[in-house]
């Protein structure tokens, strides 16, 4: 069992806290108030711009066998995930260009960008976002919301292609072989940021 599997075991109870969070539960039911999702969408848009920078900082340090994957992950985030946000922004009246980071977004992106100074620790720190959203997507897709906008959000993160990206990061963590205690610390801190991010 690799380090990534150990991290997922640590993360499962922390994932459960996200599943029952009012924001996530509201998306899952399709009845989350629009103004709440609008604020989340604006904050996540700003987060994802820095998430691309995290991938780029890690790519600078990556072994040759990981370089293409990190470039692909940055590309997918910038072009595919942000495309969803831009599409939903029109439907929810979000102001992506005028948005400013809130405290949770500022803290999370600062943590990730700092963590990316070390390759193995940086991968462990960013894994909660990819793994967590893939797991949330699969959970919510079991009984997807009827509301079409929230259903589109769920389907994006339940997509097997997104799960494959998360799985590739898991392999990269195992191959990078960071110190297990340090990896667990960074992963746990990342999961705490993920939970706090839903408090919009």
mmCIF file of C-alpha atoms in Angstrom:
data_model
loop_
_atom_site.group_PDB
_atom_site.id
_atom_site.type_symbol
_atom_site.label_atom_id
_atom_site.label_comp_id
_atom_site.label_asym_id
_atom_site.label_seq_id
_atom_site.Cartn_x
_atom_site.Cartn_y
_atom_site.Cartn_z
ATOM 1 C CA UNK A 1 0.000 0.000 0.000
ATOM 2 C CA UNK A 2 1.501 3.327 -1.090
ATOM 3 C CA UNK A 3 1.590 6.661 0.664
ATOM 4 C CA UNK A 4 -1.389 7.908 -1.337
ATOM 5 C CA UNK A 5 -3.582 5.101 0.007
ATOM 6 C CA UNK A 6 -2.528 6.006 3.545
ATOM 7 C CA UNK A 7 -3.508 9.621 2.845
ATOM 8 C CA UNK A 8 -6.916 8.568 1.544
ATOM 9 C CA UNK A 9 -7.494 6.548 4.720
ATOM 10 C CA UNK A 10 -6.665 9.639 6.766
ATOM 11 C CA UNK A 11 -8.936 11.700 4.536
ATOM 12 C CA UNK A 12 -12.108 9.621 4.647
ATOM 13 C CA UNK A 13 -13.515 11.013 7.932
ATOM 14 C CA UNK A 14 -12.557 14.511 6.800
ATOM 15 C CA UNK A 15 -14.378 13.869 3.530
ATOM 16 C CA UNK A 16 -17.496 12.909 5.475
ATOM 17 C CA UNK A 17 -17.420 16.333 7.120
ATOM 18 C CA UNK A 18 -17.542 17.868 3.639
ATOM 19 C CA UNK A 19 -20.401 15.611 2.494
ATOM 20 C CA UNK A 20 -22.633 16.882 5.294
ATOM 21 C CA UNK A 21 -21.513 20.512 5.053
ATOM 22 C CA UNK A 22 -24.578 22.697 4.285
ATOM 23 C CA UNK A 23 -23.052 24.030 1.060
ATOM 24 C CA UNK A 24 -22.218 20.589 -0.315
ATOM 25 C CA UNK A 25 -25.494 19.101 0.878
ATOM 26 C CA UNK A 26 -27.385 21.966 -0.761
ATOM 27 C CA UNK A 27 -25.637 21.343 -4.081
ATOM 28 C CA UNK A 28 -26.448 17.653 -3.761
ATOM 29 C CA UNK A 29 -30.136 18.358 -3.173
ATOM 30 C CA UNK A 30 -30.211 21.109 -5.792
ATOM 31 C CA UNK A 31 -31.655 23.664 -3.378
ATOM 32 C CA UNK A 32 -28.566 25.628 -2.315
ATOM 33 C CA UNK A 33 -29.464 29.350 -2.338
ATOM 34 C CA UNK A 34 -28.113 30.963 -5.483
ATOM 35 C CA UNK A 35 -26.277 33.711 -3.618
ATOM 36 C CA UNK A 36 -24.318 31.099 -1.649
ATOM 37 C CA UNK A 37 -23.249 29.231 -4.769
ATOM 38 C CA UNK A 38 -22.443 32.535 -6.465
ATOM 39 C CA UNK A 39 -20.003 33.448 -3.689
ATOM 40 C CA UNK A 40 -18.484 29.970 -3.753
ATOM 41 C CA UNK A 41 -18.125 30.103 -7.533
ATOM 42 C CA UNK A 42 -16.280 33.429 -7.415
ATOM 43 C CA UNK A 43 -13.929 32.200 -4.698
ATOM 44 C CA UNK A 44 -13.265 28.886 -6.430
ATOM 45 C CA UNK A 45 -12.494 30.672 -9.681
ATOM 46 C CA UNK A 46 -9.773 32.672 -7.921
ATOM 47 C CA UNK A 47 -8.564 29.525 -6.175
ATOM 48 C CA UNK A 48 -8.228 27.617 -9.442
ATOM 49 C CA UNK A 49 -6.110 30.348 -11.020
ATOM 50 C CA UNK A 50 -3.598 29.824 -8.219
ATOM 51 C CA UNK A 51 -4.031 26.049 -8.416
ATOM 52 C CA UNK A 52 -2.677 26.271 -11.971
ATOM 53 C CA UNK A 53 0.294 28.182 -10.557
ATOM 54 C CA UNK A 54 0.840 25.403 -8.004
ATOM 55 C CA UNK A 55 0.992 22.814 -10.800
ATOM 56 C CA UNK A 56 3.401 25.057 -12.679
ATOM 57 C CA UNK A 57 5.689 25.483 -9.661
ATOM 58 C CA UNK A 58 5.753 21.727 -9.137
ATOM 59 C CA UNK A 59 6.403 21.135 -12.841
ATOM 60 C CA UNK A 60 9.623 23.146 -12.530
ATOM 61 C CA UNK A 61 10.927 20.562 -10.044
ATOM 62 C CA UNK A 62 9.337 17.457 -11.502
ATOM 63 C CA UNK A 63 11.211 14.413 -12.723
ATOM 64 C CA UNK A 64 10.887 13.892 -16.449
ATOM 65 C CA UNK A 65 8.281 11.173 -15.974
ATOM 66 C CA UNK A 66 5.934 13.565 -14.145
ATOM 67 C CA UNK A 67 6.445 16.715 -16.182
ATOM 68 C CA UNK A 68 3.869 15.980 -18.868
ATOM 69 C CA UNK A 69 1.260 15.019 -16.285
ATOM 70 C CA UNK A 70 1.650 18.283 -14.405
ATOM 71 C CA UNK A 71 1.437 20.261 -17.632
ATOM 72 C CA UNK A 72 -1.709 18.303 -18.552
ATOM 73 C CA UNK A 73 -3.220 18.923 -15.101
ATOM 74 C CA UNK A 74 -2.524 22.640 -15.351
ATOM 75 C CA UNK A 75 -4.040 22.697 -18.845
ATOM 76 C CA UNK A 76 -7.150 20.751 -17.792
ATOM 77 C CA UNK A 77 -7.691 23.022 -14.799
ATOM 78 C CA UNK A 78 -7.234 26.223 -16.777
ATOM 79 C CA UNK A 79 -9.253 25.252 -19.827
ATOM 80 C CA UNK A 80 -11.822 22.695 -18.682
ATOM 81 C CA UNK A 81 -12.554 23.366 -15.016
ATOM 82 C CA UNK A 82 -12.463 27.127 -15.398
ATOM 83 C CA UNK A 83 -14.697 26.820 -18.469
ATOM 84 C CA UNK A 84 -17.350 25.291 -16.204
ATOM 85 C CA UNK A 85 -16.991 28.218 -13.798
ATOM 86 C CA UNK A 86 -17.310 30.758 -16.598
ATOM 87 C CA UNK A 87 -20.386 28.990 -17.912
ATOM 88 C CA UNK A 88 -22.035 28.823 -14.507
ATOM 89 C CA UNK A 89 -21.080 32.412 -13.698
ATOM 90 C CA UNK A 90 -23.471 33.703 -16.331
ATOM 91 C CA UNK A 91 -26.289 31.572 -14.953
ATOM 92 C CA UNK A 92 -25.700 32.627 -11.349
ATOM 93 C CA UNK A 93 -24.737 36.247 -11.989
ATOM 94 C CA UNK A 94 -21.216 35.786 -10.612
ATOM 95 C CA UNK A 95 -18.615 38.496 -11.163
ATOM 96 C CA UNK A 96 -15.493 36.450 -11.748
ATOM 97 C CA UNK A 97 -13.340 39.336 -12.908
ATOM 98 C CA UNK A 98 -14.358 41.645 -10.084
ATOM 99 C CA UNK A 99 -14.169 39.041 -7.315
ATOM 100 C CA UNK A 100 -11.607 39.374 -4.530
ATOM 101 C CA UNK A 101 -10.253 36.555 -2.402
ATOM 102 C CA UNK A 102 -11.883 35.949 0.948
ATOM 103 C CA UNK A 103 -10.008 34.731 4.012
ATOM 104 C CA UNK A 104 -10.445 31.018 3.276
ATOM 105 C CA UNK A 105 -9.284 31.361 -0.326
ATOM 106 C CA UNK A 106 -6.299 33.512 0.660
ATOM 107 C CA UNK A 107 -5.212 31.059 3.355
ATOM 108 C CA UNK A 108 -5.621 27.995 1.143
ATOM 109 C CA UNK A 109 -3.793 29.337 -1.892
ATOM 110 C CA UNK A 110 -0.944 30.679 0.272
ATOM 111 C CA UNK A 111 -0.609 27.251 1.878
ATOM 112 C CA UNK A 112 -0.489 25.470 -1.484
ATOM 113 C CA UNK A 113 1.951 27.857 -3.100
ATOM 114 C CA UNK A 114 4.273 27.586 -0.098
ATOM 115 C CA UNK A 115 3.944 23.789 -0.035
ATOM 116 C CA UNK A 116 4.887 23.600 -3.721
ATOM 117 C CA UNK A 117 8.411 24.722 -2.823
ATOM 118 C CA UNK A 118 9.046 21.059 -1.990
ATOM 119 C CA UNK A 119 8.008 18.557 -4.646
ATOM 120 C CA UNK A 120 6.748 15.625 -2.579
ATOM 121 C CA UNK A 121 5.114 17.765 0.093
ATOM 122 C CA UNK A 122 3.511 19.916 -2.580
ATOM 123 C CA UNK A 123 1.892 16.907 -4.228
ATOM 124 C CA UNK A 124 0.527 15.726 -0.876
ATOM 125 C CA UNK A 125 -0.814 19.216 -0.136
ATOM 126 C CA UNK A 126 -2.717 19.524 -3.410
ATOM 127 C CA UNK A 127 -4.083 15.972 -3.370
ATOM 128 C CA UNK A 128 -7.077 16.817 -1.107
ATOM 129 C CA UNK A 129 -8.560 19.025 -3.804
ATOM 130 C CA UNK A 130 -8.361 16.505 -6.650
ATOM 131 C CA UNK A 131 -9.156 13.411 -4.594
ATOM 132 C CA UNK A 132 -11.797 15.156 -2.496
ATOM 133 C CA UNK A 133 -13.743 16.604 -5.417
ATOM 134 C CA UNK A 134 -13.615 13.294 -7.270
ATOM 135 C CA UNK A 135 -15.017 11.534 -4.209
ATOM 136 C CA UNK A 136 -17.663 14.210 -3.634
ATOM 137 C CA UNK A 137 -18.695 14.029 -7.271
ATOM 138 C CA UNK A 138 -19.152 10.270 -7.097
ATOM 139 C CA UNK A 139 -21.091 10.507 -3.844
ATOM 140 C CA UNK A 140 -23.464 13.180 -5.114
ATOM 141 C CA UNK A 141 -23.896 11.480 -8.484
ATOM 142 C CA UNK A 142 -25.462 8.477 -6.752
ATOM 143 C CA UNK A 143 -28.593 10.605 -6.275
ATOM 144 C CA UNK A 144 -27.963 13.643 -8.500
ATOM 145 C CA UNK A 145 -29.952 16.839 -8.096
ATOM 146 C CA UNK A 146 -32.759 17.608 -10.521
ATOM 147 C CA UNK A 147 -31.711 21.271 -10.739
ATOM 148 C CA UNK A 148 -29.757 21.314 -14.033
ATOM 149 C CA UNK A 149 -27.037 23.775 -13.009
ATOM 150 C CA UNK A 150 -26.124 21.871 -9.870
ATOM 151 C CA UNK A 151 -26.420 18.605 -11.761
ATOM 152 C CA UNK A 152 -23.844 19.882 -14.290
ATOM 153 C CA UNK A 153 -21.488 20.688 -11.410
ATOM 154 C CA UNK A 154 -21.916 17.207 -9.937
ATOM 155 C CA UNK A 155 -21.398 15.519 -13.306
ATOM 156 C CA UNK A 156 -18.164 17.415 -13.882
ATOM 157 C CA UNK A 157 -16.573 16.060 -10.721
ATOM 158 C CA UNK A 158 -18.147 12.600 -11.041
ATOM 159 C CA UNK A 159 -16.680 12.206 -14.530
ATOM 160 C CA UNK A 160 -14.280 9.248 -14.881
ATOM 161 C CA UNK A 161 -11.823 11.564 -16.598
ATOM 162 C CA UNK A 162 -11.580 13.709 -13.481
ATOM 163 C CA UNK A 163 -11.139 10.583 -11.351
ATOM 164 C CA UNK A 164 -8.291 9.544 -13.653
ATOM 165 C CA UNK A 165 -6.521 12.852 -13.054
ATOM 166 C CA UNK A 166 -6.820 12.352 -9.297
ATOM 167 C CA UNK A 167 -5.541 8.793 -9.624
ATOM 168 C CA UNK A 168 -2.530 10.000 -11.573
ATOM 169 C CA UNK A 169 -1.604 12.378 -8.756
ATOM 170 C CA UNK A 170 -1.819 9.444 -6.345
ATOM 171 C CA UNK A 171 0.709 7.522 -8.460
ATOM 172 C CA UNK A 172 2.967 10.574 -8.620
ATOM 173 C CA UNK A 173 2.888 10.905 -4.823
ATOM 174 C CA UNK A 174 3.856 7.258 -4.440
ATOM 175 C CA UNK A 175 6.670 7.636 -6.959
ATOM 176 C CA UNK A 176 7.944 10.849 -5.348
ATOM 177 C CA UNK A 177 8.028 9.013 -1.990
ATOM 178 C CA UNK A 178 7.861 12.028 0.340
ATOM 179 C CA UNK A 179 8.460 11.555 4.063
ATOM 180 C CA UNK A 180 5.246 9.824 5.219
ATOM 181 C CA UNK A 181 4.778 11.952 8.324
ATOM 182 C CA UNK A 182 5.325 15.166 6.397
ATOM 183 C CA UNK A 183 2.999 14.009 3.619
ATOM 184 C CA UNK A 184 0.288 13.163 6.156
ATOM 185 C CA UNK A 185 0.678 16.571 7.796
ATOM 186 C CA UNK A 186 0.400 18.441 4.500
ATOM 187 C CA UNK A 187 -2.518 16.326 3.321
ATOM 188 C CA UNK A 188 -4.398 16.832 6.589
ATOM 189 C CA UNK A 189 -3.834 20.573 6.449
ATOM 190 C CA UNK A 190 -5.080 20.586 2.861
ATOM 191 C CA UNK A 191 -8.226 18.703 3.867
ATOM 192 C CA UNK A 192 -8.850 21.272 6.622
ATOM 193 C CA UNK A 193 -8.580 24.060 4.049
ATOM 194 C CA UNK A 194 -11.002 22.196 1.791
ATOM 195 C CA UNK A 195 -13.608 22.047 4.542
ATOM 196 C CA UNK A 196 -13.125 25.698 5.469
ATOM 197 C CA UNK A 197 -13.532 26.714 1.824
ATOM 198 C CA UNK A 198 -17.177 25.623 1.846
ATOM 199 C CA UNK A 199 -17.972 28.220 4.538
ATOM 200 C CA UNK A 200 -19.199 30.864 2.125
#
